[in-house]
Amino acid sequence: MADEEIDLKALPDDELVEQMFDDLYDGQRDYVMEGVNILLERGWEPYRILTESLVAGMKIVGDDFRDGILFVPEVLQAANAMKGGMGILKPLLIETGAPKLGKMVIGTVKGDIHDIGKNLVAMMMEGAGFEIVDLGINNPAEDYIGALEREGADILGMSALLTTTMPYMKTVIDELTEKGLREKYIVLVGGAPLNEEFGKAIGADAYCKDAAVAVETAKDLIARKHNQVA
Ligand code: B1M
């Protein structure tokens, strides 16, 4: 195959990133991982590689999935390739030894198995100094609430990628309210179909459009909470 003959190391940065989009699209995990390593060797910051090659490449996959050009098996392979690249970046994005800013329980809501964005948020939050309890996918309200209480967490993070599952976030928040626990936790929500208005309407503390915003919002709200307590 022509693709196998491409020497990724010989490509300039812009062409390498284009090639990584193609490799991600084709679910070529090994090539995506090689591309990530080459960009690292060339001095790219891990966050830049994440956003400009992996996340941007996944956007193309998403658009073609929406338009019926790609189907679930291909998208799964692309997701697998993306996870390969993320696996290399994860330790680089995660600082060690930094004092913890707070603890966050995060998970994808019930009925929803999308986890790439949630993993990215968890990774970036950990990198910024938060302790993370990752509940994975398909979480009912009792799992979130049980983990928050058990772990003595500060923040609840919920992710939803489907218009059919995003309303479940309100179920979780309502359940927290019913149990008298709502004020105890900062609730952050995110996922492609959400927006600011939705976040407000369901009673979350904030909607976070991406992982970087999640980090900044969490830092800000934790600081405010500590100031209130003080
Ligand atoms: Co799914 N899927 N999918 N899918 N899938 C979408 C979401 C869709 C928009 C595709 C499309 O039509 N264009 C569409 C939803 C349409 C809708 O609801 N209106 C869709 C559909 C329909 C489905 C199925 C129903 C398809 C089917 O079976 N017929 C099915 C549902 C399964 C289920 O969940 N029950 C399904 C299945 C799958 C796969 C399994 C094949 C795979 C998931 C693999 C995995 O995650 N392990 C998959 C994928 C990969 C996608 C797309 C292509 C990519 C999602 C992704 O990973 N994006 C997606 C199209 C799209 O979103 N453009 C699509 C990259 C990721 C980095 O971005 O997740 O948005 P994102 O996360 C961002 C922000 O949103 C934010 O920060 C992240 C990083 O910046 N964020 C948070 C996310 N969570 C946060 C939590 C926070 C804060 C910020 O908490 C504090």
PDB file of C-alpha atoms and ligand atoms in Angstrom:
ATOM      1  CA  MET A   1       0.000   0.000   0.000  1.00  0.00           C
ATOM      2  CA  ALA A   2       1.157   3.512  -0.835  1.00  0.00           C
ATOM      3  CA  ASP A   3       0.606   4.629   2.769  1.00  0.00           C
ATOM      4  CA  GLU A   4       3.129   2.113   4.039  1.00  0.00           C
ATOM      5  CA  GLU A   5       5.834   3.704   1.925  1.00  0.00           C
ATOM      6  CA  ILE A   6       5.454   7.148   3.464  1.00  0.00           C
ATOM      7  CA  ASP A   7       8.394   8.046   5.657  1.00  0.00           C
ATOM      8  CA  LEU A   8       6.690  10.113   8.332  1.00  0.00           C
ATOM      9  CA  LYS A   9      10.005  11.466   9.573  1.00  0.00           C
ATOM     10  CA  ALA A  10      10.734  12.977   6.156  1.00  0.00           C
ATOM     11  CA  LEU A  11       7.548  15.082   6.142  1.00  0.00           C
ATOM     12  CA  PRO A  12       7.526  18.726   7.226  1.00  0.00           C
ATOM     13  CA  ASP A  13       5.258  19.479  10.191  1.00  0.00           C
ATOM     14  CA  ASP A  14       2.173  20.553   8.240  1.00  0.00           C
ATOM     15  CA  GLU A  15       2.278  17.519   5.942  1.00  0.00           C
ATOM     16  CA  LEU A  16       2.943  15.216   8.866  1.00  0.00           C
ATOM     17  CA  VAL A  17      -0.142  16.537  10.653  1.00  0.00           C
ATOM     18  CA  GLU A  18      -2.202  16.067   7.456  1.00  0.00           C
ATOM     19  CA  GLN A  19      -0.881  12.515   7.216  1.00  0.00           C
ATOM     20  CA  MET A  20      -1.808  11.939  10.859  1.00  0.00           C
ATOM     21  CA  PHE A  21      -5.361  13.051  10.060  1.00  0.00           C
ATOM     22  CA  ASP A  22      -5.427  10.369   7.329  1.00  0.00           C
ATOM     23  CA  ASP A  23      -3.913   7.736   9.615  1.00  0.00           C
ATOM     24  CA  LEU A  24      -6.407   8.554  12.352  1.00  0.00           C
ATOM     25  CA  TYR A  25      -9.226   8.383   9.820  1.00  0.00           C
ATOM     26  CA  ASP A  26      -7.962   4.981   8.670  1.00  0.00           C
ATOM     27  CA  GLY A  27      -7.571   3.734  12.244  1.00  0.00           C
ATOM     28  CA  GLN A  28      -3.813   3.296  11.833  1.00  0.00           C
ATOM     29  CA  ARG A  29      -2.920   3.345  15.513  1.00  0.00           C
ATOM     30  CA  ASP A  30       0.802   2.613  15.031  1.00  0.00           C
ATOM     31  CA  TYR A  31       1.263   5.422  12.495  1.00  0.00           C
ATOM     32  CA  VAL A  32      -0.668   7.861  14.669  1.00  0.00           C
ATOM     33  CA  MET A  33       1.564   6.957  17.593  1.00  0.00           C
ATOM     34  CA  GLU A  34       4.664   7.351  15.426  1.00  0.00           C
ATOM     35  CA  GLY A  35       3.431  10.768  14.315  1.00  0.00           C
ATOM     36  CA  VAL A  36       2.944  11.846  17.925  1.00  0.00           C
ATOM     37  CA  ASN A  37       6.476  10.741  18.780  1.00  0.00           C
ATOM     38  CA  ILE A  38       7.946  12.592  15.812  1.00  0.00           C
ATOM     39  CA  LEU A  39       6.174  15.823  16.764  1.00  0.00           C
ATOM     40  CA  LEU A  40       7.433  15.429  20.322  1.00  0.00           C
ATOM     41  CA  GLU A  41      10.982  14.972  19.003  1.00  0.00           C
ATOM     42  CA  ARG A  42      10.511  18.155  17.008  1.00  0.00           C
ATOM     43  CA  GLY A  43       9.720  20.049  20.186  1.00  0.00           C
ATOM     44  CA  TRP A  44       5.940  20.358  19.895  1.00  0.00           C
ATOM     45  CA  GLU A  45       4.202  20.825  23.249  1.00  0.00           C
ATOM     46  CA  PRO A  46       2.057  17.790  24.185  1.00  0.00           C
ATOM     47  CA  TYR A  47      -1.073  19.948  24.404  1.00  0.00           C
ATOM     48  CA  ARG A  48      -0.472  21.313  20.906  1.00  0.00           C
ATOM     49  CA  ILE A  49      -0.112  17.785  19.521  1.00  0.00           C
ATOM     50  CA  LEU A  50      -3.307  16.774  21.295  1.00  0.00           C
ATOM     51  CA  THR A  51      -5.393  19.638  19.953  1.00  0.00           C
ATOM     52  CA  GLU A  52      -3.875  20.252  16.513  1.00  0.00           C
ATOM     53  CA  SER A  53      -3.370  16.650  15.404  1.00  0.00           C
ATOM     54  CA  LEU A  54      -5.532  14.255  17.440  1.00  0.00           C
ATOM     55  CA  VAL A  55      -8.598  16.344  18.328  1.00  0.00           C
ATOM     56  CA  ALA A  56      -8.594  18.105  14.956  1.00  0.00           C
ATOM     57  CA  GLY A  57      -8.283  14.725  13.185  1.00  0.00           C
ATOM     58  CA  MET A  58     -11.149  13.289  15.191  1.00  0.00           C
ATOM     59  CA  LYS A  59     -13.311  16.209  14.083  1.00  0.00           C
ATOM     60  CA  ILE A  60     -12.946  15.031  10.468  1.00  0.00           C
ATOM     61  CA  VAL A  61     -13.932  11.507  11.523  1.00  0.00           C
ATOM     62  CA  GLY A  62     -16.951  12.931  13.361  1.00  0.00           C
ATOM     63  CA  ASP A  63     -18.105  14.965  10.374  1.00  0.00           C
ATOM     64  CA  ASP A  64     -17.931  11.956   8.039  1.00  0.00           C
ATOM     65  CA  PHE A  65     -19.685   9.778  10.627  1.00  0.00           C
ATOM     66  CA  ARG A  66     -22.476  12.350  10.751  1.00  0.00           C
ATOM     67  CA  ASP A  67     -22.687  12.429   6.968  1.00  0.00           C
ATOM     68  CA  GLY A  68     -22.927   8.651   6.666  1.00  0.00           C
ATOM     69  CA  ILE A  69     -19.514   8.284   5.015  1.00  0.00           C
ATOM     70  CA  LEU A  70     -18.013   6.413   7.981  1.00  0.00           C
ATOM     71  CA  PHE A  71     -19.750   3.802  10.116  1.00  0.00           C
ATOM     72  CA  VAL A  72     -19.385   2.528  13.675  1.00  0.00           C
ATOM     73  CA  PRO A  73     -16.574  -0.029  13.038  1.00  0.00           C
ATOM     74  CA  GLU A  74     -14.396   2.548  11.268  1.00  0.00           C
ATOM     75  CA  VAL A  75     -15.089   5.145  13.947  1.00  0.00           C
ATOM     76  CA  LEU A  76     -14.138   2.632  16.634  1.00  0.00           C
ATOM     77  CA  GLN A  77     -10.832   2.040  14.877  1.00  0.00           C
ATOM     78  CA  ALA A  78     -10.240   5.779  14.637  1.00  0.00           C
ATOM     79  CA  ALA A  79     -11.067   6.084  18.352  1.00  0.00           C
ATOM     80  CA  ASN A  80      -8.594   3.310  19.086  1.00  0.00           C
ATOM     81  CA  ALA A  81      -5.900   5.109  17.095  1.00  0.00           C
ATOM     82  CA  MET A  82      -6.655   8.329  18.945  1.00  0.00           C
ATOM     83  CA  LYS A  83      -6.332   6.534  22.274  1.00  0.00           C
ATOM     84  CA  GLY A  84      -2.923   5.232  21.173  1.00  0.00           C
ATOM     85  CA  GLY A  85      -1.741   8.807  20.611  1.00  0.00           C
ATOM     86  CA  MET A  86      -3.324  10.005  23.842  1.00  0.00           C
ATOM     87  CA  GLY A  87      -1.543   7.222  25.723  1.00  0.00           C
ATOM     88  CA  ILE A  88       1.835   8.687  24.743  1.00  0.00           C
ATOM     89  CA  LEU A  89       0.812  12.206  25.716  1.00  0.00           C
ATOM     90  CA  LYS A  90      -0.849  11.322  29.003  1.00  0.00           C
ATOM     91  CA  PRO A  91       2.278  11.009  31.178  1.00  0.00           C
ATOM     92  CA  LEU A  92       3.635  14.189  29.631  1.00  0.00           C
ATOM     93  CA  LEU A  93       0.500  16.133  30.429  1.00  0.00           C
ATOM     94  CA  ILE A  94       0.393  14.837  33.961  1.00  0.00           C
ATOM     95  CA  GLU A  95       2.737  16.514  36.380  1.00  0.00           C
ATOM     96  CA  THR A  96       3.844  14.483  39.348  1.00  0.00           C
ATOM     97  CA  GLY A  97       4.375  15.614  42.874  1.00  0.00           C
ATOM     98  CA  ALA A  98       2.352  18.810  42.535  1.00  0.00           C
ATOM     99  CA  PRO A  99       0.077  19.529  45.499  1.00  0.00           C
ATOM    100  CA  LYS A 100      -3.461  18.429  44.652  1.00  0.00           C
ATOM    101  CA  LEU A 101      -5.918  21.205  43.915  1.00  0.00           C
ATOM    102  CA  GLY A 102      -8.985  19.109  44.580  1.00  0.00           C
ATOM    103  CA  LYS A 103     -10.638  15.826  43.745  1.00  0.00           C
ATOM    104  CA  MET A 104     -12.949  15.217  40.810  1.00  0.00           C
ATOM    105  CA  VAL A 105     -15.260  12.315  40.117  1.00  0.00           C
ATOM    106  CA  ILE A 106     -15.840  12.100  36.376  1.00  0.00           C
ATOM    107  CA  GLY A 107     -17.799   9.778  34.124  1.00  0.00           C
ATOM    108  CA  THR A 108     -19.962   9.512  31.035  1.00  0.00           C
ATOM    109  CA  VAL A 109     -23.685   9.407  31.797  1.00  0.00           C
ATOM    110  CA  LYS A 110     -26.020   6.439  31.681  1.00  0.00           C
ATOM    111  CA  GLY A 111     -26.805   5.215  28.179  1.00  0.00           C
ATOM    112  CA  ASP A 112     -23.692   6.775  26.687  1.00  0.00           C
ATOM    113  CA  ILE A 113     -20.465   4.948  25.854  1.00  0.00           C
ATOM    114  CA  HIS A 114     -18.438   7.824  24.362  1.00  0.00           C
ATOM    115  CA  ASP A 115     -15.321   8.262  26.461  1.00  0.00           C
ATOM    116  CA  ILE A 116     -12.612   9.990  24.443  1.00  0.00           C
ATOM    117  CA  GLY A 117     -13.544  13.532  25.469  1.00  0.00           C
ATOM    118  CA  LYS A 118     -14.100  12.473  29.056  1.00  0.00           C
ATOM    119  CA  ASN A 119     -10.676  10.796  29.110  1.00  0.00           C
ATOM    120  CA  LEU A 120      -9.117  13.930  27.703  1.00  0.00           C
ATOM    121  CA  VAL A 121     -10.717  16.066  30.394  1.00  0.00           C
ATOM    122  CA  ALA A 122      -9.569  13.613  33.089  1.00  0.00           C
ATOM    123  CA  MET A 123      -6.050  13.681  31.670  1.00  0.00           C
ATOM    124  CA  MET A 124      -5.846  17.468  31.522  1.00  0.00           C
ATOM    125  CA  MET A 125      -7.341  17.864  34.991  1.00  0.00           C
ATOM    126  CA  GLU A 126      -4.806  15.417  36.372  1.00  0.00           C
ATOM    127  CA  GLY A 127      -2.059  17.305  34.577  1.00  0.00           C
ATOM    128  CA  ALA A 128      -3.255  20.518  36.197  1.00  0.00           C
ATOM    129  CA  GLY A 129      -2.999  18.981  39.672  1.00  0.00           C
ATOM    130  CA  PHE A 130      -6.445  17.536  40.386  1.00  0.00           C
ATOM    131  CA  GLU A 131      -6.960  14.049  41.733  1.00  0.00           C
ATOM    132  CA  ILE A 132      -9.244  12.096  39.419  1.00  0.00           C
ATOM    133  CA  VAL A 133     -11.676   9.285  40.088  1.00  0.00           C
ATOM    134  CA  ASP A 134     -12.735   8.059  36.653  1.00  0.00           C
ATOM    135  CA  LEU A 135     -15.978   6.082  36.683  1.00  0.00           C
ATOM    136  CA  GLY A 136     -15.813   5.232  32.983  1.00  0.00           C
ATOM    137  CA  ILE A 137     -18.956   5.116  30.851  1.00  0.00           C
ATOM    138  CA  ASN A 138     -22.685   4.489  31.274  1.00  0.00           C
ATOM    139  CA  ASN A 139     -23.047   5.790  34.822  1.00  0.00           C
ATOM    140  CA  PRO A 140     -26.360   5.897  36.686  1.00  0.00           C
ATOM    141  CA  ALA A 141     -26.903   8.669  39.262  1.00  0.00           C
ATOM    142  CA  GLU A 142     -26.207   6.358  42.199  1.00  0.00           C
ATOM    143  CA  ASP A 143     -22.705   5.588  40.896  1.00  0.00           C
ATOM    144  CA  TYR A 144     -21.796   9.271  40.676  1.00  0.00           C
ATOM    145  CA  ILE A 145     -23.254  10.086  44.063  1.00  0.00           C
ATOM    146  CA  GLY A 146     -21.783   7.019  45.747  1.00  0.00           C
ATOM    147  CA  ALA A 147     -18.322   7.880  44.424  1.00  0.00           C
ATOM    148  CA  LEU A 148     -18.580  11.561  45.402  1.00  0.00           C
ATOM    149  CA  GLU A 149     -19.454  10.662  48.985  1.00  0.00           C
ATOM    150  CA  ARG A 150     -17.012   7.753  49.281  1.00  0.00           C
ATOM    151  CA  GLU A 151     -14.096   9.692  47.834  1.00  0.00           C
ATOM    152  CA  GLY A 152     -14.752  12.977  49.609  1.00  0.00           C
ATOM    153  CA  ALA A 153     -14.595  14.679  46.214  1.00  0.00           C
ATOM    154  CA  ASP A 154     -14.978  18.390  45.482  1.00  0.00           C
ATOM    155  CA  ILE A 155     -16.129  18.241  41.883  1.00  0.00           C
ATOM    156  CA  LEU A 156     -18.516  16.159  39.810  1.00  0.00           C
ATOM    157  CA  GLY A 157     -17.756  16.074  36.076  1.00  0.00           C
ATOM    158  CA  MET A 158     -20.276  14.569  33.699  1.00  0.00           C
ATOM    159  CA  SER A 159     -19.850  13.935  29.995  1.00  0.00           C
ATOM    160  CA  ALA A 160     -22.553  13.228  27.382  1.00  0.00           C
ATOM    161  CA  LEU A 161     -22.162  13.018  23.618  1.00  0.00           C
ATOM    162  CA  LEU A 162     -25.711  12.180  22.616  1.00  0.00           C
ATOM    163  CA  THR A 163     -28.737  14.447  22.564  1.00  0.00           C
ATOM    164  CA  THR A 164     -30.633  11.488  24.014  1.00  0.00           C
ATOM    165  CA  THR A 165     -28.323  11.091  27.022  1.00  0.00           C
ATOM    166  CA  MET A 166     -27.588  14.713  27.912  1.00  0.00           C
ATOM    167  CA  PRO A 167     -30.892  15.159  29.801  1.00  0.00           C
ATOM    168  CA  TYR A 168     -29.718  12.472  32.213  1.00  0.00           C
ATOM    169  CA  MET A 169     -27.325  15.028  33.669  1.00  0.00           C
ATOM    170  CA  LYS A 170     -30.335  16.801  35.112  1.00  0.00           C
ATOM    171  CA  THR A 171     -31.498  13.542  36.699  1.00  0.00           C
ATOM    172  CA  VAL A 172     -28.153  13.289  38.497  1.00  0.00           C
ATOM    173  CA  ILE A 173     -28.276  16.918  39.659  1.00  0.00           C
ATOM    174  CA  ASP A 174     -31.896  16.525  40.817  1.00  0.00           C
ATOM    175  CA  GLU A 175     -30.910  13.426  42.744  1.00  0.00           C
ATOM    176  CA  LEU A 176     -28.092  15.349  44.448  1.00  0.00           C
ATOM    177  CA  THR A 177     -30.571  18.088  45.359  1.00  0.00           C
ATOM    178  CA  GLU A 178     -33.087  15.566  46.723  1.00  0.00           C
ATOM    179  CA  LYS A 179     -30.418  14.076  48.941  1.00  0.00           C
ATOM    180  CA  GLY A 180     -29.442  17.541  50.210  1.00  0.00           C
ATOM    181  CA  LEU A 181     -25.996  17.188  48.651  1.00  0.00           C
ATOM    182  CA  ARG A 182     -26.138  19.629  45.750  1.00  0.00           C
ATOM    183  CA  GLU A 183     -24.333  22.496  47.506  1.00  0.00           C
ATOM    184  CA  LYS A 184     -21.555  20.204  48.650  1.00  0.00           C
ATOM    185  CA  TYR A 185     -20.171  19.711  45.131  1.00  0.00           C
ATOM    186  CA  ILE A 186     -19.135  21.761  42.138  1.00  0.00           C
ATOM    187  CA  VAL A 187     -20.903  20.268  39.123  1.00  0.00           C
ATOM    188  CA  LEU A 188     -19.256  20.657  35.709  1.00  0.00           C
ATOM    189  CA  VAL A 189     -20.752  19.291  32.519  1.00  0.00           C
ATOM    190  CA  GLY A 190     -19.427  18.894  28.999  1.00  0.00           C
ATOM    191  CA  GLY A 191     -19.805  17.107  25.694  1.00  0.00           C
ATOM    192  CA  ALA A 192     -20.259  18.093  22.059  1.00  0.00           C
ATOM    193  CA  PRO A 193     -24.069  18.572  22.025  1.00  0.00           C
ATOM    194  CA  LEU A 194     -24.185  20.723  25.191  1.00  0.00           C
ATOM    195  CA  ASN A 195     -23.983  24.474  25.501  1.00  0.00           C
ATOM    196  CA  GLU A 196     -23.933  27.194  28.120  1.00  0.00           C
ATOM    197  CA  GLU A 197     -27.726  27.505  28.233  1.00  0.00           C
ATOM    198  CA  PHE A 198     -28.191  23.801  28.756  1.00  0.00           C
ATOM    199  CA  GLY A 199     -25.685  23.857  31.602  1.00  0.00           C
ATOM    200  CA  LYS A 200     -27.628  26.657  33.298  1.00  0.00           C
ATOM    201  CA  ALA A 201     -31.014  25.064  32.642  1.00  0.00           C
ATOM    202  CA  ILE A 202     -30.097  21.805  34.354  1.00  0.00           C
ATOM    203  CA  GLY A 203     -28.541  23.555  37.353  1.00  0.00           C
ATOM    204  CA  ALA A 204     -24.850  22.763  36.740  1.00  0.00           C
ATOM    205  CA  ASP A 205     -22.244  25.193  38.051  1.00  0.00           C
ATOM    206  CA  ALA A 206     -20.685  25.432  34.608  1.00  0.00           C
ATOM    207  CA  TYR A 207     -20.650  24.049  31.094  1.00  0.00           C
ATOM    208  CA  CYS A 208     -17.117  23.422  29.802  1.00  0.00           C
ATOM    209  CA  LYS A 209     -16.694  23.491  26.059  1.00  0.00           C
ATOM    210  CA  ASP A 210     -13.381  21.660  26.124  1.00  0.00           C
ATOM    211  CA  ALA A 211     -10.761  20.163  28.409  1.00  0.00           C
ATOM    212  CA  ALA A 212      -8.784  23.391  28.768  1.00  0.00           C
ATOM    213  CA  VAL A 213     -11.920  25.271  29.816  1.00  0.00           C
ATOM    214  CA  ALA A 214     -12.742  22.466  32.268  1.00  0.00           C
ATOM    215  CA  VAL A 215      -9.352  22.943  33.945  1.00  0.00           C
ATOM    216  CA  GLU A 216      -9.678  26.728  34.159  1.00  0.00           C
ATOM    217  CA  THR A 217     -13.270  26.559  35.389  1.00  0.00           C
ATOM    218  CA  ALA A 218     -12.446  23.935  38.003  1.00  0.00           C
ATOM    219  CA  LYS A 219      -9.507  25.996  39.313  1.00  0.00           C
ATOM    220  CA  ASP A 220     -11.647  29.115  39.442  1.00  0.00           C
ATOM    221  CA  LEU A 221     -14.606  27.497  41.197  1.00  0.00           C
ATOM    222  CA  ILE A 222     -12.412  25.611  43.676  1.00  0.00           C
ATOM    223  CA  ALA A 223     -10.662  28.883  44.572  1.00  0.00           C
ATOM    224  CA  ARG A 224     -14.025  30.608  45.067  1.00  0.00           C
ATOM    225  CA  LYS A 225     -15.265  27.739  47.224  1.00  0.00           C
ATOM    226  CA  HIS A 226     -12.141  27.907  49.410  1.00  0.00           C
ATOM    227  CA  ASN A 227     -12.528  31.686  49.738  1.00  0.00           C
ATOM    228  CA  GLN A 228     -16.149  31.261  50.818  1.00  0.00           C
ATOM    229  CA  VAL A 229     -15.146  28.706  53.443  1.00  0.00           C
ATOM    230  CA  ALA A 230     -12.332  30.991  54.655  1.00  0.00           C
TER     231      ALA A 230
HETATM  232 CO1  B1M B   1     -20.821   8.376  18.384  1.00  0.00          CO
HETATM  233  N1  B1M B   1     -22.002   9.874  17.955  1.00  0.00           N
HETATM  234  N2  B1M B   1     -22.372   7.186  18.396  1.00  0.00           N
HETATM  235  N3  B1M B   1     -19.525   6.963  18.528  1.00  0.00           N
HETATM  236  N4  B1M B   1     -19.516   9.645  17.929  1.00  0.00           N
HETATM  237  C1  B1M B   1     -21.413  11.196  17.901  1.00  0.00           C
HETATM  238  C2  B1M B   1     -21.468  11.868  19.277  1.00  0.00           C
HETATM  239  C3  B1M B   1     -22.319  11.944  16.825  1.00  0.00           C
HETATM  240  C4  B1M B   1     -22.384  13.474  17.008  1.00  0.00           C
HETATM  241  C5  B1M B   1     -21.829  11.545  15.413  1.00  0.00           C
HETATM  242  C6  B1M B   1     -22.537  12.271  14.328  1.00  0.00           C
HETATM  243  O1  B1M B   1     -23.648  11.928  14.012  1.00  0.00           O
HETATM  244  N5  B1M B   1     -21.899  13.272  13.799  1.00  0.00           N
HETATM  245  C7  B1M B   1     -23.694  11.233  17.036  1.00  0.00           C
HETATM  246  C8  B1M B   1     -24.636  11.874  18.055  1.00  0.00           C
HETATM  247  C9  B1M B   1     -25.798  12.591  17.433  1.00  0.00           C
HETATM  248  C10 B1M B   1     -26.722  13.125  18.425  1.00  0.00           C
HETATM  249  O2  B1M B   1     -26.821  12.753  19.548  1.00  0.00           O
HETATM  250  N6  B1M B   1     -27.497  14.064  17.967  1.00  0.00           N
HETATM  251  C11 B1M B   1     -23.250   9.845  17.472  1.00  0.00           C
HETATM  252  C12 B1M B   1     -24.067   8.687  17.407  1.00  0.00           C
HETATM  253  C13 B1M B   1     -25.418   8.860  16.765  1.00  0.00           C
HETATM  254  C14 B1M B   1     -23.648   7.439  17.920  1.00  0.00           C
HETATM  255  C15 B1M B   1     -24.451   6.134  17.962  1.00  0.00           C
HETATM  256  C16 B1M B   1     -25.917   6.275  18.369  1.00  0.00           C
HETATM  257  C17 B1M B   1     -24.280   5.505  16.564  1.00  0.00           C
HETATM  258  C18 B1M B   1     -25.039   4.222  16.365  1.00  0.00           C
HETATM  259  O3  B1M B   1     -24.823   3.255  17.040  1.00  0.00           O
HETATM  260  N7  B1M B   1     -25.929   4.285  15.417  1.00  0.00           N
HETATM  261  C19 B1M B   1     -23.649   5.293  18.981  1.00  0.00           C
HETATM  262  C20 B1M B   1     -24.134   5.538  20.419  1.00  0.00           C
HETATM  263  C21 B1M B   1     -23.564   4.591  21.410  1.00  0.00           C
HETATM  264  C22 B1M B   1     -23.895   5.002  22.826  1.00  0.00           C
HETATM  265  O4  B1M B   1     -23.225   5.844  23.394  1.00  0.00           O
HETATM  266  N8  B1M B   1     -24.922   4.434  23.403  1.00  0.00           N
HETATM  267  C23 B1M B   1     -22.287   5.879  18.797  1.00  0.00           C
HETATM  268  C24 B1M B   1     -21.116   5.152  18.964  1.00  0.00           C
HETATM  269  C25 B1M B   1     -19.851   5.657  18.767  1.00  0.00           C
HETATM  270  C26 B1M B   1     -18.583   4.802  18.808  1.00  0.00           C
HETATM  271  C27 B1M B   1     -18.635   3.679  19.824  1.00  0.00           C
HETATM  272  C28 B1M B   1     -18.384   4.226  17.429  1.00  0.00           C
HETATM  273  C29 B1M B   1     -17.476   5.893  19.048  1.00  0.00           C
HETATM  274  C30 B1M B   1     -17.138   6.104  20.538  1.00  0.00           C
HETATM  275  C31 B1M B   1     -15.824   5.477  20.930  1.00  0.00           C
HETATM  276  C32 B1M B   1     -15.368   5.974  22.274  1.00  0.00           C
HETATM  277  O5  B1M B   1     -15.665   7.080  22.728  1.00  0.00           O
HETATM  278  N9  B1M B   1     -14.624   5.127  22.906  1.00  0.00           N
HETATM  279  C33 B1M B   1     -18.179   7.152  18.554  1.00  0.00           C
HETATM  280  C34 B1M B   1     -17.487   8.355  18.240  1.00  0.00           C
HETATM  281  C35 B1M B   1     -15.977   8.297  18.295  1.00  0.00           C
HETATM  282  C36 B1M B   1     -18.182   9.537  17.890  1.00  0.00           C
HETATM  283  C37 B1M B   1     -17.612  10.862  17.347  1.00  0.00           C
HETATM  284  C38 B1M B   1     -17.235  10.603  15.895  1.00  0.00           C
HETATM  285  C39 B1M B   1     -16.400  11.455  18.033  1.00  0.00           C
HETATM  286  C40 B1M B   1     -16.570  11.730  19.518  1.00  0.00           C
HETATM  287  C41 B1M B   1     -15.219  12.073  20.067  1.00  0.00           C
HETATM  288  O6  B1M B   1     -14.538  11.233  20.633  1.00  0.00           O
HETATM  289  N10 B1M B   1     -14.773  13.328  19.824  1.00  0.00           N
HETATM  290  C42 B1M B   1     -18.846  11.839  17.534  1.00  0.00           C
HETATM  291  C43 B1M B   1     -18.875  12.969  16.529  1.00  0.00           C
HETATM  292  C44 B1M B   1     -18.469  14.304  17.140  1.00  0.00           C
HETATM  293  O7  B1M B   1     -18.533  14.519  18.336  1.00  0.00           O
HETATM  294  N11 B1M B   1     -18.085  15.183  16.300  1.00  0.00           N
HETATM  295  C45 B1M B   1     -19.970  10.898  17.659  1.00  0.00           C
HETATM  296  C46 B1M B   1     -13.454  13.804  20.210  1.00  0.00           C
HETATM  297  C47 B1M B   1     -13.495  14.320  21.651  1.00  0.00           C
HETATM  298  C48 B1M B   1     -12.111  14.832  22.021  1.00  0.00           C
HETATM  299  O8  B1M B   1     -14.413  15.396  21.701  1.00  0.00           O
HETATM  300  O9  B1M B   1     -16.077  14.078  23.062  1.00  0.00           O
HETATM  301  O10 B1M B   1     -16.659  16.399  22.201  1.00  0.00           O
HETATM  302  P1  B1M B   1     -15.662  15.433  22.712  1.00  0.00           P
HETATM  303  O11 B1M B   1     -15.008  16.048  24.051  1.00  0.00           O
HETATM  304  C49 B1M B   1     -14.551  17.381  24.166  1.00  0.00           C
HETATM  305  C50 B1M B   1     -15.622  18.369  24.639  1.00  0.00           C
HETATM  306  O12 B1M B   1     -16.928  18.033  24.264  1.00  0.00           O
HETATM  307  C51 B1M B   1     -15.424  18.465  26.111  1.00  0.00           C
HETATM  308  O13 B1M B   1     -14.016  18.329  26.234  1.00  0.00           O
HETATM  309  C52 B1M B   1     -13.561  17.334  25.309  1.00  0.00           C
HETATM  310  C53 B1M B   1     -12.130  17.613  24.945  1.00  0.00           C
HETATM  311  O14 B1M B   1     -11.930  18.910  24.473  1.00  0.00           O
HETATM  312  N12 B1M B   1     -16.025  17.487  27.020  1.00  0.00           N
HETATM  313  C54 B1M B   1     -16.122  17.755  28.353  1.00  0.00           C
HETATM  314  C55 B1M B   1     -16.481  16.239  26.828  1.00  0.00           C
HETATM  315  N13 B1M B   1     -16.889  15.683  27.956  1.00  0.00           N
HETATM  316  C56 B1M B   1     -16.669  16.580  28.928  1.00  0.00           C
HETATM  317  C57 B1M B   1     -16.914  16.509  30.298  1.00  0.00           C
HETATM  318  C58 B1M B   1     -16.587  17.607  31.078  1.00  0.00           C
HETATM  319  C59 B1M B   1     -16.056  18.773  30.503  1.00  0.00           C
HETATM  320  C60 B1M B   1     -15.820  18.867  29.131  1.00  0.00           C
HETATM  321  O15 B1M B   1     -16.826  17.483  32.391  1.00  0.00           O
HETATM  322  C61 B1M B   1     -16.405  18.448  33.234  1.00  0.00           C
END
